[in-house]
Coordinates of C-alpha atoms in Angstrom, one line a residue:
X1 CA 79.1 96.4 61.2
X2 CA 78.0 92.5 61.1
X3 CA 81.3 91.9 59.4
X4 CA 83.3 93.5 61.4
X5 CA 86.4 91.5 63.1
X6 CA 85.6 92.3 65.5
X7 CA 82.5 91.4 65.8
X8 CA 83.0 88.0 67.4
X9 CA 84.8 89.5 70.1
X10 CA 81.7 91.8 70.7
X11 CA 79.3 88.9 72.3
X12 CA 82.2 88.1 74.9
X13 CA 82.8 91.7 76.3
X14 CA 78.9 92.0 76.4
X15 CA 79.0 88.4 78.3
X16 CA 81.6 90.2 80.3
X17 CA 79.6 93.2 81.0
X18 CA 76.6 91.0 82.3
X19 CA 78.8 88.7 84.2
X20 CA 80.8 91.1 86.2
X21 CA 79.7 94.7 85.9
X22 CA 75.8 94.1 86.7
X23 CA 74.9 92.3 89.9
X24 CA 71.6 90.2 90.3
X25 CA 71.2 92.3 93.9
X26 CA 73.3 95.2 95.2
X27 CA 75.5 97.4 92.8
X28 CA 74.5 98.5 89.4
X29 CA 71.9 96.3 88.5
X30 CA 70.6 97.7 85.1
X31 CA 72.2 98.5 81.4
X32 CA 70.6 100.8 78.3
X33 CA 71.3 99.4 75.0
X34 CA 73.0 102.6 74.6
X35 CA 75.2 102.2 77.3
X36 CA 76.1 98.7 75.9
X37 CA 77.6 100.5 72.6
X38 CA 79.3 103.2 74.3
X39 CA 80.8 100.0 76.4
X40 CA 81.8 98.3 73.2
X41 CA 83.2 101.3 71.3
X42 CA 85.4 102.1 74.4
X43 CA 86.5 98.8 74.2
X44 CA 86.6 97.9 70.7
X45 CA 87.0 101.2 69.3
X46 CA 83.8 100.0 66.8
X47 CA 80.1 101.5 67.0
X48 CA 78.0 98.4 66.6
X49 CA 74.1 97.9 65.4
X50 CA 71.3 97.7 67.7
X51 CA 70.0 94.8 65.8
X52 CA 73.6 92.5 66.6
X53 CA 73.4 93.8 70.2
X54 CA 70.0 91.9 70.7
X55 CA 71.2 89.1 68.5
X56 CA 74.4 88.7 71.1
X57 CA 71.8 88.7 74.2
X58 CA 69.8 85.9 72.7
X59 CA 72.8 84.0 72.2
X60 CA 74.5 84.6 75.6
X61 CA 70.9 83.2 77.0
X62 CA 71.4 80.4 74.8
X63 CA 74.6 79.5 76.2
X64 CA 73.7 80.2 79.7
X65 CA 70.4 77.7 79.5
X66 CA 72.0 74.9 78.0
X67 CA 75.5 75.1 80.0
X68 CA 72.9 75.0 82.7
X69 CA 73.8 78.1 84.7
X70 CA 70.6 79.5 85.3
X71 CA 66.9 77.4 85.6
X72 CA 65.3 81.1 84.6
X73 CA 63.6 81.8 81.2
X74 CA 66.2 83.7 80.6
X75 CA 69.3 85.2 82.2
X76 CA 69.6 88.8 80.6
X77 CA 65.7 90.3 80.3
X78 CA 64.4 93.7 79.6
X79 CA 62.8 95.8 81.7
X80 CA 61.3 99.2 80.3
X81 CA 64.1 100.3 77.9
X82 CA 67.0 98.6 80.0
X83 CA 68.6 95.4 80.7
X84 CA 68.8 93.1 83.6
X85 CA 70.2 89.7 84.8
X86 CA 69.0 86.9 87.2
X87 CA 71.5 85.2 89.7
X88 CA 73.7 82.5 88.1
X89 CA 74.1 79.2 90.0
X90 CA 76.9 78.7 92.1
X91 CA 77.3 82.5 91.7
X92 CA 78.6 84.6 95.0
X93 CA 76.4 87.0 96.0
X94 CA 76.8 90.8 97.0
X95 CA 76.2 90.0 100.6
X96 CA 78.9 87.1 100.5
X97 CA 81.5 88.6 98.7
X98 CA 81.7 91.5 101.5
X99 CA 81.3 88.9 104.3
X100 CA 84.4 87.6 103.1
X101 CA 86.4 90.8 103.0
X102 CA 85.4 91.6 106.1
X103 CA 86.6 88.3 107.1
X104 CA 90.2 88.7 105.6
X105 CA 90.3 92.3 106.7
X106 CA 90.0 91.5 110.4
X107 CA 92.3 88.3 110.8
X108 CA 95.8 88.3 111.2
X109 CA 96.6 85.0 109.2
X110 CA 95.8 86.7 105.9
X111 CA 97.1 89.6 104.2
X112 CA 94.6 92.8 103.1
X113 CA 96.2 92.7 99.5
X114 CA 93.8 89.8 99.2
X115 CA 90.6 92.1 99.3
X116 CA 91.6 93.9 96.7
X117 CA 91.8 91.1 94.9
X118 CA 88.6 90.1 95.8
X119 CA 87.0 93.7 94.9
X120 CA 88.5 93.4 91.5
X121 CA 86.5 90.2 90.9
X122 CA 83.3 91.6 91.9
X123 CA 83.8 95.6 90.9
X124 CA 79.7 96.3 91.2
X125 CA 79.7 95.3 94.5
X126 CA 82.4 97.5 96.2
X127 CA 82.9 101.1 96.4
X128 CA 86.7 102.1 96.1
X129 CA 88.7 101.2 99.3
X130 CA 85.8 99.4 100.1
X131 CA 87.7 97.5 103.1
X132 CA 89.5 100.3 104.4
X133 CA 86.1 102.7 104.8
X134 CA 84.1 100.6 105.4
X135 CA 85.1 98.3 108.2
X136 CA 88.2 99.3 110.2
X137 CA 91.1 97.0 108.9
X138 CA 93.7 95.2 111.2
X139 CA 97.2 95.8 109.3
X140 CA 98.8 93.3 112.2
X141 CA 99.5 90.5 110.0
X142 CA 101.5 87.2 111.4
X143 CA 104.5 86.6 109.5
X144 CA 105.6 84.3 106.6
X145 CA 107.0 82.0 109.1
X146 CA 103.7 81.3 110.3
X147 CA 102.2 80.8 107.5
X148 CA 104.5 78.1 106.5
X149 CA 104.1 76.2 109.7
X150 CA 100.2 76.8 108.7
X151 CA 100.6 75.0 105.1
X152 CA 102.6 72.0 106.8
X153 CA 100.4 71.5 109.5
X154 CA 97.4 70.8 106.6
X155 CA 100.1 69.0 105.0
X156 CA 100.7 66.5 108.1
X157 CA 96.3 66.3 108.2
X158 CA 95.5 65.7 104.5
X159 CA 98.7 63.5 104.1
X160 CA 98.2 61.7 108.0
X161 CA 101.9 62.6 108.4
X162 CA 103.3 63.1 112.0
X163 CA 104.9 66.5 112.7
X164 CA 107.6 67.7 115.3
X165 CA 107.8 70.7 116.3
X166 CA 109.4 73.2 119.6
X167 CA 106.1 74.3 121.9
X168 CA 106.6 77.3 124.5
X169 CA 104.9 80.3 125.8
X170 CA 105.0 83.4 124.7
X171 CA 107.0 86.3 126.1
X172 CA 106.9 89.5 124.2
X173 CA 108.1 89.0 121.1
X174 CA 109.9 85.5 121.8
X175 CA 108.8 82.1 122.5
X176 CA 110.2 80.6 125.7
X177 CA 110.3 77.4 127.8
X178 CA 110.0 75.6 124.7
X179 CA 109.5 71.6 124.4
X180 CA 109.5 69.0 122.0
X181 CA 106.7 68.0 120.6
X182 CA 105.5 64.6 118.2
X183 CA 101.6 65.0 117.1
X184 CA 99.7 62.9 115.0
X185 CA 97.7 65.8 113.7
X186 CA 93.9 65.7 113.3
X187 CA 92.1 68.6 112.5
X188 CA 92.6 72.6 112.9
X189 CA 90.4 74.8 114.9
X190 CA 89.6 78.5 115.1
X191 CA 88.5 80.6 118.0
X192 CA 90.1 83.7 120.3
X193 CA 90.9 84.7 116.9
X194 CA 93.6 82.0 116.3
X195 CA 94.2 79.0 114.9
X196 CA 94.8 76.0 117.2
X197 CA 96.3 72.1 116.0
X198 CA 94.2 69.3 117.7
X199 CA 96.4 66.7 117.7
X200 CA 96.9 63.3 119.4
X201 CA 100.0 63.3 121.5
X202 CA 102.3 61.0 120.1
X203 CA 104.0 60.3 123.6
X204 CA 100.4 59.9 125.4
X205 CA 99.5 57.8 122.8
X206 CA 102.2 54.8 123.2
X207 CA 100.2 51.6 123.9
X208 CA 96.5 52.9 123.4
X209 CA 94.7 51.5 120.5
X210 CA 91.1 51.6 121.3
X211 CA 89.3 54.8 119.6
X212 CA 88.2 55.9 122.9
X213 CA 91.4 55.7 124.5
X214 CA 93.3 57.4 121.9
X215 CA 91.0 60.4 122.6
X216 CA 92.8 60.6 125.8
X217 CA 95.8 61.9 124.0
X218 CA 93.9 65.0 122.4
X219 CA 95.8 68.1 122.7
X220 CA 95.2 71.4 121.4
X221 CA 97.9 73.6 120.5
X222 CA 98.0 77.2 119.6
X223 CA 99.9 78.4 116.5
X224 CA 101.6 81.4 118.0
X225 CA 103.0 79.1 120.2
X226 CA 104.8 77.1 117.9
X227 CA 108.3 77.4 116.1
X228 CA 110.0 74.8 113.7
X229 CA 107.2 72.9 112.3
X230 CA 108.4 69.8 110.2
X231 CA 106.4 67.3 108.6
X232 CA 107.7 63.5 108.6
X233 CA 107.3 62.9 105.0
X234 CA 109.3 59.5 105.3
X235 CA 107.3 58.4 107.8
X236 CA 109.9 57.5 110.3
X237 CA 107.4 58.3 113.1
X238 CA 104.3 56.3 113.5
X239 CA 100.6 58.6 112.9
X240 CA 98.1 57.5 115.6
X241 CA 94.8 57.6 114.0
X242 CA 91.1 56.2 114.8
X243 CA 90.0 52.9 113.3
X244 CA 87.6 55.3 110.7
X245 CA 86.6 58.5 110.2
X246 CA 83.0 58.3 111.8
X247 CA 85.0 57.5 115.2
X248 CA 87.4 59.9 114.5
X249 CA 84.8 63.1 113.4
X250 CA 82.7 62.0 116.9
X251 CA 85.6 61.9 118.9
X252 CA 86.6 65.6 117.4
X253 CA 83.7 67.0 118.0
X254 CA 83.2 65.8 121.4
X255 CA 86.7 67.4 122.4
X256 CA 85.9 70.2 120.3
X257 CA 82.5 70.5 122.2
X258 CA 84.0 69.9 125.5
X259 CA 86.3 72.7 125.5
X260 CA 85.6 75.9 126.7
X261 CA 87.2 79.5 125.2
X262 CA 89.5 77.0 123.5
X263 CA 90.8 75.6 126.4
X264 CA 90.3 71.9 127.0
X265 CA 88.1 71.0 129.8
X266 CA 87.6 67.0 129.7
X267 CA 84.5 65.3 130.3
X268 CA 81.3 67.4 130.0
X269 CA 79.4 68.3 133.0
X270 CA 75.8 69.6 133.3
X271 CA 76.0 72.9 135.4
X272 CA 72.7 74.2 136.2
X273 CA 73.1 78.5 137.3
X274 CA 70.5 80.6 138.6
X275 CA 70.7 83.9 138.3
X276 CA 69.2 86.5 140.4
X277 CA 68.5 89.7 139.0
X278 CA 67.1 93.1 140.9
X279 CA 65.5 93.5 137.8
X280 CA 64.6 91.8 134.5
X281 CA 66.9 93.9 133.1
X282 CA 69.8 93.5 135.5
X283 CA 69.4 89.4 134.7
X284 CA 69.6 89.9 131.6
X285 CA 72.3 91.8 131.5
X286 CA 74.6 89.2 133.1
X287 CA 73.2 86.6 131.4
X288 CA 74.4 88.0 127.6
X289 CA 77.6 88.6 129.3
X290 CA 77.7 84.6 130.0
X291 CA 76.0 83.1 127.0
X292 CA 78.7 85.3 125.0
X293 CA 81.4 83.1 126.8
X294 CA 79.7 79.8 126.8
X295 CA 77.9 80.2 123.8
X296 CA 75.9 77.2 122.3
X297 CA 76.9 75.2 125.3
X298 CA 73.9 77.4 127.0
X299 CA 70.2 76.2 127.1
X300 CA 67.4 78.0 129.3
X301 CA 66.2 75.9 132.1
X302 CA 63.7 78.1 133.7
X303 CA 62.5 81.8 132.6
X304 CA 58.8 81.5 134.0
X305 CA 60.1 84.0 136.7
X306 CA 62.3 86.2 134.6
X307 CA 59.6 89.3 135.4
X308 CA 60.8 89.1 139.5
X309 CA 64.7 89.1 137.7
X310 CA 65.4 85.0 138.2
X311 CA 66.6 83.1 135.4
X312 CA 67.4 79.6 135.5
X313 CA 70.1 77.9 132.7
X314 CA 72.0 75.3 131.8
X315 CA 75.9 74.6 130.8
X316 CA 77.3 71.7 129.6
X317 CA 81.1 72.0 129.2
X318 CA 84.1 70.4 130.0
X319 CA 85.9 71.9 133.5
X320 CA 87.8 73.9 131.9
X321 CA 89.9 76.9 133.6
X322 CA 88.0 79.1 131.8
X323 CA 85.1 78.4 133.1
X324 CA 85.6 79.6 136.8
X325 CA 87.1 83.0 135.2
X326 CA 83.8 83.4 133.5
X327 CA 81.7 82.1 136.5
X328 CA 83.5 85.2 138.3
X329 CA 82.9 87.6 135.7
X330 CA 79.1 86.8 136.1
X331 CA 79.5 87.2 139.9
X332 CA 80.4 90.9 139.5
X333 CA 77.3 92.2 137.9
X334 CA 75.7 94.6 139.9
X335 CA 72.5 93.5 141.7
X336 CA 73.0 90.2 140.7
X337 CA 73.1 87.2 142.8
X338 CA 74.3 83.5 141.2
X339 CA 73.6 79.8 142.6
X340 CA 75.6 77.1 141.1
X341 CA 73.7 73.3 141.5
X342 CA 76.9 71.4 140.9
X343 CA 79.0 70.3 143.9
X344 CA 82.3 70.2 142.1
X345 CA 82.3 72.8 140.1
X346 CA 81.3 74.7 143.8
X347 CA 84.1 73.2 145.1
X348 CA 86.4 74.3 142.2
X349 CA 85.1 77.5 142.3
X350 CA 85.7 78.3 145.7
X351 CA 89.2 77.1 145.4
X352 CA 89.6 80.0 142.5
X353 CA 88.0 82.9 144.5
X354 CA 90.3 82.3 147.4
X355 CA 93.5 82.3 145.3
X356 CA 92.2 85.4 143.6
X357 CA 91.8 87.0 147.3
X358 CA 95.0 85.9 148.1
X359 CA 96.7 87.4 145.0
X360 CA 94.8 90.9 145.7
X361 CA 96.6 91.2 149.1
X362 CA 98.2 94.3 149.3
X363 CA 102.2 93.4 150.6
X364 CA 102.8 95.6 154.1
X365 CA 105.5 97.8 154.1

């Protein structure tokens, strides 16, 4: 039926078919000729030649070579009696399509209808309900409020607009102690499951100008933790910024670097730890606790004697508060011992045990 109508119509649903019902990898990755017409006639509600189905294939390879989506011979092949694809370029993968609904159906800052969304686009790579069976969803989702303070906050970075907003801790369900706040925003950073606004301090910043200086007024502030977020469109507020953006990324990713469990922790400081084990395995054990925590800020100084249970490392961090919480967790492991080679961070340390000893003092009657 060459002269059919609908004919013309035929290439794209088979374009379709290739495109978004076969997968290069994962899914259904094969197609009969004979499952191509039953597609069609569904579809169409016309039976169409064998011949015009392998006349439309050519073409679609056509297109696909000399839009230059594909460096293959050819992007829809044979193999036996049915038909394949190759990956296009630029083209999301099985494996990176369900990375990202796992990703969206874990965080709070984006709603689950999104997946489906998502699922629709790629239909051979999801069963049904896909991100409700197969990775436990978090239905906890912040609120539209948030999200608005979200959007203005990568208004006030794109735009290098100041922003004001109210800053407080949170209690319950309600944000208390609140203060004002004037940020010359920088950049937005994700960990603890949260978004946090780094930020120079407009107030700290009055009379620096050198790059490094300015970096002294980095703050980081947590989302949650934030409540009337406006943006100073007319620019009635000055935006402290770095002389370029070289200075500026270093400077962001040395305060970024420096901070530990998203806390800021200043300057960095080498803290060399050794950990002694009863075992190899009892080492080891604390020390995956620790690396968890501290993650690439980590390096192995000294595993020649890992067998007798001692490991030496390295961390490089800012002195952040988390730090001696996670120092203390280490301590606890079961027939382990720790050293710390670093005066200060000794001294530090010391100070938090005996306020934790002082806080576990049971009150007499």
């Amino acid at each position: 039926m060459a002269n059919s109508e609908l004919s013309k119509l035929k290439i794209l649903f088979i374009y379709d078919y290739f495109k978004n019902r076969l997968s290069a990898s994962g899914g259904k990755e094969s197609v009969s000729v004979s499952e191509l017409i039953s597609y069609l006639e569904e579809k169409t509600g016309t039976t169409f030649e064998r011949k015009s189905i392998y006349a439309d294939i050519n073409k679609i390879n056509e297109y696909v070579q000399k839009s230059g989506k594909t460096n293959d011979d050819a992007w829809i092949y044979s193999e036996g009696k049915k038909y394949k694809r190759s990956e296009l370029k630029g083209e999301i993968l099985i494996d990176e399509a369900r990375l990202i609904v796992d990703a969206i159906s874990t965080t709070t800052f984006v709603d689950t209808q999104l997946c489906d969304k998502i699922i629709k686009m790629f239909p051979n790579y999801f069963t049904d309900n896909y991100h409700k069976r197969a990775l436990f969803p978090h239905d906890e989702k912040i609120s539209r409020r948030s999200i608005s303070y979200l959007n203005n906050i990568r208004t006030g970075i794109e735009g290098k607009f100041a922003l004001k907003f109210d800053y407080g801790y949170v209690l319950g369900s309600n944000l208390t102690e609140k203060t004002e706040k004037i940020v010359s925003p920088m950049a937005l950073d994700w960990a603890n499951n949260c978004y946090y606004l780094i930020a120079v301090d407009n107030a700290e910043a009055k009379d620096l100008e050198r790059d490094q200086a300015l970096s002294s007024a980095l703050r980081r502030y947590r989302l949650d933790r934030m409540v009337n977020v406006n943006v100073d469109y007319d620019r009635k507020t000055r935006y402290y910024d770095y002389k370029n953006d070289r200075i500026r990324e270093s400077e962001l990713k040395g305060f970024i670097g420096n901070s530990l469990s998203a806390y800021s922790g200043g300057r960095p400081v080498p803290i060399v730890i050794t950990i002694k084990g009863e075992s190899r395995k009892h080492a080891l054990k604390a020390y995956g606790a620790f690396a968890s925590k501290v993650s690439d800020k980590i390096r192995i100084e000294d595993d020649t004697k890992l067998e007798k249970g001692i490991l030496k490392i390295c961390v490089t961090t800012g002195l952040a508060p988390t730090l001696y919480t996670d120092l203390f967790e280490l301590s606890t492991f079961d027939g382990v011992e720790v050293e710390i080679d670093n005066e200060e961070v000794c001294r530090e340390y010391a100070g938090y045990i005996k306020k934790a000893a002082s806080a576990a003092k049971l009150k007499k009657l």
